[in-house]
Amino acid sequence: MTAVIAEPVRPRQKGQRSAFSNLVRTEAKLLIREVVPLLWGVGFPMVLLAIMGAFSHGADKALGGFSLVASYEPILIAFTMATFALQGLPTVLAGYRERGILRRLNATPVGAGRLLGAQLTVNITIALLATAGILIVGYAAFGVALPKQPAGFLLTLLLTAAGMLTLGLVVAALARNGRVAGAVGTMLFLPLMFFAGLWIPRSMMPAGLLRISDDTPLGASVAALQDTMSGQWPSASGLAILAAYAMAFGAVAWRFFRWE
Amino acid sequence: MTTTALEITNLRKRYGQKVAVDDLSLRVNEGEIFGILGPNGAGKTTTVECAEGLRRPDGGTVQVFGIDPYRDRTEARQLVGVQLQESQLPDKLTVAEAVELYASFYDRHADTEVLIGRLGLYEKRSARYRKLSGGQKQRLSIALALVGNPRLVVFDELTTGLDPAARRESWKLVEELRADGVTVLLVTHYADEAERLCDRVALIQAGRVAACGRPAELIEASRASHATLDDAIVALTTGEA
């Protein structure tokens, strides 16, 4: 016997979108409807890029031979990554857990793990699109050369994304609810962006500060991105630091993440 | 021959030191509306969470149509629709989007438009979750429980917090499900609800089944001149006459 109230029944058709791709589409729609994360994570770096571009006067010795706008591109890429990974992702996931949404999904054949996957997919995709946007606008409007070591650039980008998303998962795992997660994410975002050089570019940091910056996730990321922009392969130690952060944050998130 | 929809045998579950379910057994036949009643903290929700495969029992067995809902959860969850206590949806998700998303989780799902219409949500199909009234949110959670075309539906506190009209609507819906041959497991605080809807009821107290039977039998079993199931429950779970 089957439910008449639930009839007519539609068997799944071939070519129908999978549950996962439906989850990705849904999470993407919900992110767009929130508006604020997009303004902050995509709009704000674009505005900063335009301002830097307008004030940029060619190569500057104080900026390590880069123009102002060129030296800020990696910082803005770190900014967009960190925004979606540390503010967007944990706020949504902790909110979903608080409101029983993850538990509800675990009572379906699909399970909440796939929603977690969809959230990661949506956030990394939008951060990568914003990164592409920064590179294209920088190139077309302000003549900043595209990364001359594209493979190294991409590798650095993916390691940075891995480190930031796993740190976002740590926040989502430990925060009691969505609001706390958002606050903790911002508290992490600000110092990480400081060491990435948002306020003082790395080339202007005093030696001691620069050494600390080298060992922070976003400082190491900006250094490696900078190298690949000018055609060098990033330093092995820099890449190792990025990979180590991703593994450490991933392990902590794995240990503490709860569905309810 | 009657098919067994749910069979729980000697179920045990504890959280740390606290024993939530202590040697609980019950059997639900296919097609019946089975009520689980009892005071707060008696272990009702833990019991149904084990039936839904959301929790792993510490001891005993649970079978849903012969399937272990924890070990073979993917298979079992195709057969069981659930409405959970205090479970919400994202604020900005619309009614139609939610139902269509959940439909895509199941091998054989209901026609989403027809289901939305039958639950009286057609006018609200493009409304966002946040804008819905309490009754509409509840109807949507029922739609999500039914969209996978389940053989067993678990309602945990279906009518808690609803106004009288919305409660009656929900009752009508449960009766329609019975007419369709769907098995319903109804967790409730309300004796009047159980008396009206349930074929059989299990009274749970301190993690065990204190009494089980047809509502009329339970009223009789409490012996004294109890007119309603409500009185019988109090008598059977507290020992007061």
XYZ file of C-alpha atoms in Angstrom:
501
model
C 0.000 0.000 0.000
C 1.239 3.483 -0.753
C -0.001 6.908 0.115
C -2.855 8.178 -2.013
C -2.329 11.646 -0.586
C 1.134 11.523 -2.084
C -0.079 10.357 -5.492
C 0.419 10.477 -8.406
C 3.888 9.118 -7.819
C 6.712 10.200 -10.063
C 9.550 7.695 -10.341
C 12.909 9.346 -10.751
C 13.627 9.965 -14.389
C 16.926 9.572 -16.133
C 18.584 12.898 -16.696
C 16.831 14.393 -13.692
C 19.163 16.492 -11.593
C 20.709 14.659 -8.662
C 19.914 15.504 -5.053
C 23.397 17.005 -4.698
C 23.104 19.346 -7.656
C 19.674 20.422 -6.375
C 21.240 21.169 -2.991
C 23.992 23.212 -4.657
C 21.441 25.207 -6.669
C 19.303 25.792 -3.604
C 22.228 26.928 -1.434
C 23.426 29.222 -4.233
C 19.961 30.786 -4.518
C 19.778 31.285 -0.755
C 23.227 32.919 -0.703
C 22.206 35.317 -3.470
C 18.973 36.167 -1.623
C 20.971 37.129 1.461
C 22.610 39.939 -0.613
C 24.906 41.150 2.214
C 27.539 38.376 1.859
C 27.785 39.187 -1.847
C 28.157 42.915 -1.261
C 30.801 42.278 1.373
C 32.644 39.367 -0.255
C 32.512 40.431 -3.913
C 31.401 44.074 -4.042
C 33.754 45.404 -1.382
C 36.984 43.951 -2.873
C 35.909 45.279 -6.286
C 35.410 48.774 -4.876
C 38.790 48.593 -3.135
C 40.371 47.439 -6.383
C 38.879 50.413 -8.214
C 40.130 52.818 -5.536
C 43.635 51.306 -5.568
C 43.580 51.417 -9.364
C 42.656 55.084 -9.366
C 45.506 55.982 -6.982
C 48.072 53.689 -8.559
C 51.063 55.377 -10.205
C 53.101 52.615 -11.742
C 55.742 50.475 -10.077
C 56.725 51.566 -6.580
C 59.973 50.613 -4.886
C 58.357 50.772 -1.457
C 55.883 48.143 -2.645
C 58.615 45.767 -3.788
C 58.507 47.020 -7.326
C 54.779 46.469 -7.781
C 52.222 49.150 -8.495
C 49.773 49.877 -5.665
C 46.915 48.083 -7.427
C 49.104 45.091 -8.326
C 50.334 44.710 -4.767
C 46.749 44.746 -3.480
C 45.330 42.116 -5.828
C 46.536 39.121 -3.764
C 45.273 40.828 -0.589
C 41.824 41.308 -2.124
C 41.795 37.670 -3.274
C 42.584 36.617 0.310
C 39.798 38.962 1.433
C 37.135 37.352 -0.729
C 38.260 33.821 0.245
C 38.252 34.655 3.939
C 34.858 36.384 3.770
C 33.013 33.422 2.287
C 34.907 30.793 4.273
C 34.980 32.462 7.706
C 31.777 34.469 7.717
C 29.420 32.964 5.143
C 30.017 29.245 5.639
C 30.030 28.976 9.464
C 27.098 31.363 9.917
C 24.941 29.285 7.597
C 26.031 25.872 8.900
C 25.761 26.730 12.595
C 22.384 28.351 11.878
C 21.198 25.219 10.076
C 22.289 23.055 12.981
C 20.623 25.363 15.517
C 17.350 25.235 13.587
C 17.292 21.461 13.156
C 17.812 21.637 9.387
C 20.825 19.293 9.439
C 18.956 16.827 11.647
C 15.968 16.913 9.312
C 18.194 16.151 6.326
C 19.729 13.233 8.182
C 16.249 11.706 8.276
C 16.143 11.672 4.445
C 18.022 9.212 2.213
C 20.399 12.022 1.251
C 21.800 13.038 4.642
C 23.239 16.323 5.903
C 26.766 15.477 4.701
C 25.683 16.304 1.198
C 24.394 19.704 2.347
C 27.792 20.384 3.911
C 29.342 19.481 0.559
C 26.939 21.812 -1.221
C 27.809 24.695 1.119
C 31.539 24.164 0.543
C 30.968 23.987 -3.214
C 28.918 27.174 -3.330
C 31.328 29.172 -1.169
C 34.487 28.094 -2.971
C 32.858 28.633 -6.370
C 31.778 32.165 -5.592
C 35.198 33.007 -4.088
C 36.916 31.668 -7.223
C 34.553 33.650 -9.456
C 35.316 36.786 -7.454
C 39.032 36.017 -7.810
C 38.649 35.724 -11.572
C 36.741 39.021 -11.509
C 39.555 40.738 -9.592
C 42.163 39.460 -12.058
C 40.124 40.427 -15.114
C 39.187 43.906 -13.901
C 42.755 44.504 -12.697
C 44.074 43.494 -16.105
C 41.508 45.233 -18.287
C 41.037 48.460 -16.322
C 44.393 48.963 -14.598
C 46.863 46.994 -16.692
C 47.902 44.584 -13.942
C 49.518 41.562 -15.593
C 47.753 38.235 -15.136
C 49.647 35.672 -13.004
C 52.765 34.686 -14.910
C 52.962 31.342 -13.094
C 49.322 30.196 -13.482
C 49.818 26.644 -12.143
C 51.497 27.910 -8.982
C 48.825 30.562 -8.654
C 46.049 27.999 -8.894
C 47.751 25.657 -6.439
C 48.172 28.496 -3.930
C 44.551 29.485 -4.431
C 43.303 25.968 -3.747
C 45.504 25.528 -0.667
C 44.288 28.895 0.628
C 40.680 27.906 0.019
C 41.252 24.581 1.782
C 42.775 26.299 4.826
C 40.076 28.951 5.065
C 37.127 26.587 4.498
C 38.389 24.107 7.086
C 38.896 26.974 9.550
C 35.319 28.011 8.744
C 34.215 24.466 9.582
C 36.063 24.685 12.901
C 34.080 27.838 13.688
C 30.846 26.129 12.611
C 31.723 23.123 14.776
C 32.445 25.094 17.937
C 29.916 27.940 17.732
C 26.602 27.379 19.475
C 24.502 29.117 16.828
C 24.634 31.155 13.646
C 25.074 34.523 15.363
C 27.989 33.321 17.497
C 29.558 31.737 14.415
C 29.310 35.037 12.520
C 30.915 36.941 15.408
C 33.745 34.419 15.864
C 34.316 34.371 12.097
C 34.723 38.155 12.075
C 37.073 38.012 15.067
C 39.306 35.640 13.113
C 38.887 37.517 9.842
C 40.269 40.824 11.118
C 43.680 39.657 12.464
C 44.147 37.262 9.547
C 43.525 40.118 7.111
C 45.852 42.364 9.124
C 48.704 39.871 8.605
C 47.661 39.489 4.964
C 48.516 43.192 4.641
C 45.094 44.769 4.218
C 46.085 47.792 6.324
C 49.866 47.667 5.967
C 51.065 45.833 2.825
C 53.642 43.148 3.582
C 56.383 45.057 1.778
C 55.964 47.887 4.322
C 55.768 45.687 7.411
C 58.662 45.894 9.892
C 60.837 42.769 9.820
C 59.367 41.248 13.002
C 55.806 41.699 11.828
C 56.654 40.298 8.421
C 58.085 37.152 10.002
C 54.819 36.604 11.865
C 52.865 37.336 8.705
C 54.865 34.684 6.819
C 53.573 32.043 9.212
C 49.889 33.068 9.234
C 47.493 31.399 6.777
C 46.702 34.527 4.806
C 50.151 36.107 5.091
C 51.669 32.947 3.591
C 48.935 32.942 0.979
C 49.497 36.563 -0.091
C 53.272 35.991 -0.259
C 52.803 32.926 -2.469
C 50.207 34.644 -4.690
C 52.563 37.625 -5.076
C 55.379 35.267 -6.192
C 53.218 33.585 -8.836
C 51.916 36.929 -10.108
C 55.492 37.912 -10.979
C 56.282 34.514 -12.482
C 58.025 32.647 -9.664
C 57.011 29.337 -8.220
C 55.933 29.938 -4.584
C 58.405 28.915 -1.906
C 58.114 25.333 -0.687
C 57.966 26.514 2.914
C 55.068 28.844 2.080
C 53.085 26.077 0.404
C 53.906 23.716 3.261
C 52.551 26.238 5.769
C 49.299 26.545 3.788
C 48.927 22.769 3.534
C 49.702 22.298 7.232
C 46.997 24.783 8.244
C 44.457 23.059 6.012
C 45.258 19.662 7.538
C 45.266 20.930 11.113
C 41.965 22.833 10.761
C 40.471 19.897 8.879
C 41.399 17.509 11.700
C 39.905 19.786 14.377
C 36.705 20.268 12.354
C 36.430 16.516 11.777
C 36.834 15.876 15.510
C 34.315 18.439 16.746
C 31.683 18.896 14.049
C 28.201 17.877 15.164
C 25.000 17.591 13.163
C 22.751 18.527 16.091
C -1.531 -11.804 7.406
C -0.572 -8.448 8.783
C 2.785 -6.967 7.921
C 4.862 -5.454 10.691
C 5.778 -1.870 9.903
C 7.953 -1.263 12.944
C 9.274 -3.666 15.497
C 11.278 -2.518 18.492
C 12.680 -5.201 20.786
C 14.361 -4.519 24.148
C 15.562 -1.087 23.023
C 18.045 0.667 25.302
C 19.539 4.117 24.860
C 21.403 6.277 27.319
C 23.010 9.703 27.081
C 26.006 9.687 29.412
C 24.656 8.647 32.792
C 21.044 9.367 31.902
C 18.989 6.404 30.735
C 16.522 7.638 28.112
C 15.073 4.307 26.993
C 15.278 1.223 29.174
C 14.227 -2.116 27.695
C 11.374 -0.919 25.507
C 9.530 -3.209 23.102
C 6.627 -2.527 20.793
C 5.265 -3.585 17.445
C 3.337 -1.453 14.946
C 1.316 -3.194 12.240
C 1.165 -1.842 8.739
C -1.832 0.404 8.195
C -2.473 1.343 11.797
C -2.173 4.638 13.559
C -0.050 3.974 16.583
C 0.228 6.545 19.351
C 3.145 7.035 21.697
C 2.089 8.899 24.815
C 3.825 9.761 28.019
C 5.151 12.527 30.228
C 8.034 14.769 29.163
C 11.371 13.000 29.354
C 9.787 9.538 29.238
C 11.821 8.579 26.172
C 9.220 9.081 23.444
C 11.380 11.151 21.119
C 14.470 8.981 21.646
C 12.395 5.931 20.742
C 11.174 7.394 17.467
C 14.637 8.788 16.681
C 15.932 5.219 16.870
C 13.100 4.163 14.547
C 14.077 6.954 12.135
C 17.703 5.840 12.181
C 18.866 9.146 13.666
C 20.288 7.410 16.728
C 22.119 4.174 17.234
C 20.549 2.033 19.969
C 22.850 0.980 22.821
C 20.997 -2.318 22.993
C 18.073 -4.182 21.460
C 16.917 -4.122 17.862
C 14.811 -1.857 15.694
C 13.377 -2.943 12.362
C 11.362 -0.903 9.882
C 9.699 -3.235 7.376
C 12.437 -5.709 8.275
C 15.265 -3.190 7.713
C 17.641 -1.904 10.383
C 17.104 1.872 10.142
C 20.532 2.763 11.509
C 22.702 0.253 9.676
C 20.788 0.340 6.377
C 19.730 3.943 6.673
C 19.707 4.812 2.993
C 17.272 2.014 2.272
C 15.137 2.595 5.377
C 14.829 6.331 4.798
C 13.219 5.721 1.425
C 10.348 4.125 3.352
C 9.989 6.450 6.331
C 8.749 10.042 6.252
C 9.327 12.158 9.325
C 8.114 15.361 10.864
C 10.523 16.310 13.633
C 9.967 18.390 16.686
C 11.425 21.898 16.343
C 12.865 21.436 12.901
C 12.766 24.454 10.621
C 13.798 25.429 7.101
C 15.970 28.256 5.772
C 14.097 31.569 6.087
C 14.348 32.489 2.431
C 13.427 29.132 0.922
C 9.973 29.085 -0.694
C 7.330 26.415 -0.135
C 7.617 25.040 -3.678
C 11.428 25.052 -3.584
C 11.452 23.118 -0.310
C 9.022 20.480 -1.553
C 10.815 20.090 -4.892
C 14.208 19.842 -3.192
C 13.016 17.133 -0.820
C 11.277 15.298 -3.669
C 14.638 14.962 -5.405
C 15.947 12.989 -2.402
C 13.640 10.023 -3.041
C 13.510 7.303 -5.682
C 9.734 7.515 -6.014
C 8.315 10.819 -4.985
C 4.911 12.457 -4.973
C 3.866 14.999 -7.570
C 4.976 18.144 -5.779
C 2.295 20.478 -7.141
C -0.507 18.069 -6.264
C 0.919 17.553 -2.775
C 1.234 21.292 -2.164
C -2.387 21.703 -3.236
C -3.633 18.879 -1.009
C -1.985 20.452 2.006
C -3.684 23.765 1.282
C -0.446 25.557 0.493
C -1.071 26.320 -3.165
C -1.523 30.065 -2.642
C 1.614 30.066 -0.528
C 3.748 28.076 -2.948
C 5.992 31.069 -3.725
C 6.037 32.403 -0.166
C 9.266 32.229 1.797
C 9.404 30.064 4.904
C 9.832 33.049 7.230
C 6.536 34.549 6.036
C 4.439 31.472 6.820
C 2.129 31.187 9.836
C 2.731 28.460 12.418
C 0.026 26.293 10.883
C 1.405 26.746 7.381
C 4.922 25.859 8.544
C 3.507 22.738 10.124
C 1.653 21.788 6.936
C 4.861 22.282 4.979
C 6.758 19.984 7.354
C 3.989 17.424 6.817
C 4.353 17.829 3.053
C 8.088 17.128 3.389
C 7.292 14.026 5.464
C 4.972 12.753 2.712
C 6.822 13.813 -0.428
C 8.921 10.629 -0.554
C 5.769 8.528 -0.750
C 6.535 6.773 2.564
C 5.039 3.571 3.951
C 5.576 4.734 7.523
C 5.177 8.329 8.672
C 6.418 9.534 12.047
C 4.812 12.659 13.481
C 6.538 13.979 16.590
C 4.192 16.403 18.353
C 2.236 17.103 15.236
C -0.188 19.559 16.785
C 1.843 21.136 19.601
C 1.514 24.903 19.382
C -1.261 24.877 16.789
C -4.587 26.638 17.219
C -7.733 24.477 17.464
C -8.655 24.881 13.796
C -5.176 23.926 12.629
C -5.180 20.947 14.993
C -8.398 19.680 13.463
C -6.936 20.104 9.986
C -3.946 17.997 10.982
C -6.198 15.325 12.446
C -8.173 15.147 9.231
C -4.966 14.655 7.345
C -3.855 11.783 9.578
C -7.236 10.128 9.035
C -6.796 10.506 5.282
C -3.416 8.814 5.574
C -5.020 5.923 7.401
C -7.583 5.621 4.631
C -4.676 5.447 2.191
C -3.136 2.567 4.123
C -0.097 4.481 5.338
C 1.195 3.504 8.764
C 1.401 6.432 11.151
C 3.453 6.679 14.326
C 2.133 9.598 16.329
C 4.047 10.987 19.294
C 1.820 13.209 21.340
C 1.147 14.807 24.709
C -2.544 15.016 24.055
C -4.764 12.190 25.160
C -7.764 13.549 23.250
C -5.716 13.438 20.062
C -4.633 9.851 20.693
C -8.147 8.778 21.680
C -9.596 10.213 18.527
C -6.945 9.078 16.029
C -5.057 6.063 17.265
C -5.896 2.417 16.737
C -3.477 1.521 19.487
C -1.477 3.474 22.002
C 1.669 2.778 24.006
C 2.059 4.663 27.256
C 5.732 5.241 27.907
C 7.096 6.031 31.309
C 10.728 6.196 32.416
C 11.902 4.572 29.187
C 9.559 1.584 29.323
C 6.124 0.736 27.982
C 3.784 1.140 30.959
C 0.701 -0.002 29.036
C -0.205 -0.736 25.441
C -3.516 -1.326 23.736
C -6.561 0.234 22.136
C -7.513 3.531 23.781
C -10.760 1.958 25.070
C -8.826 -0.928 26.593
C -6.516 1.425 28.425
C -9.451 3.339 29.819
C -10.900 0.065 31.030
C -7.581 -1.173 32.384
C -7.305 1.813 34.654
C -10.428 0.300 36.286
C -11.920 3.150 38.243
C -14.597 5.268 36.662
C -12.338 6.997 34.172
C -14.296 8.504 31.370
C -11.423 9.603 29.151
C -8.037 8.390 28.042
C -6.557 11.415 29.765
C -7.674 10.132 33.170
C -6.523 6.634 32.292
C -3.051 7.885 31.378
C -2.665 9.693 34.652
C -3.858 6.604 36.505
C -1.589 4.237 34.598
C 1.537 6.347 34.731
C 1.331 7.732 38.270
C -0.586 5.023 40.084
C -3.272 7.505 41.192
C -6.815 6.220 41.024
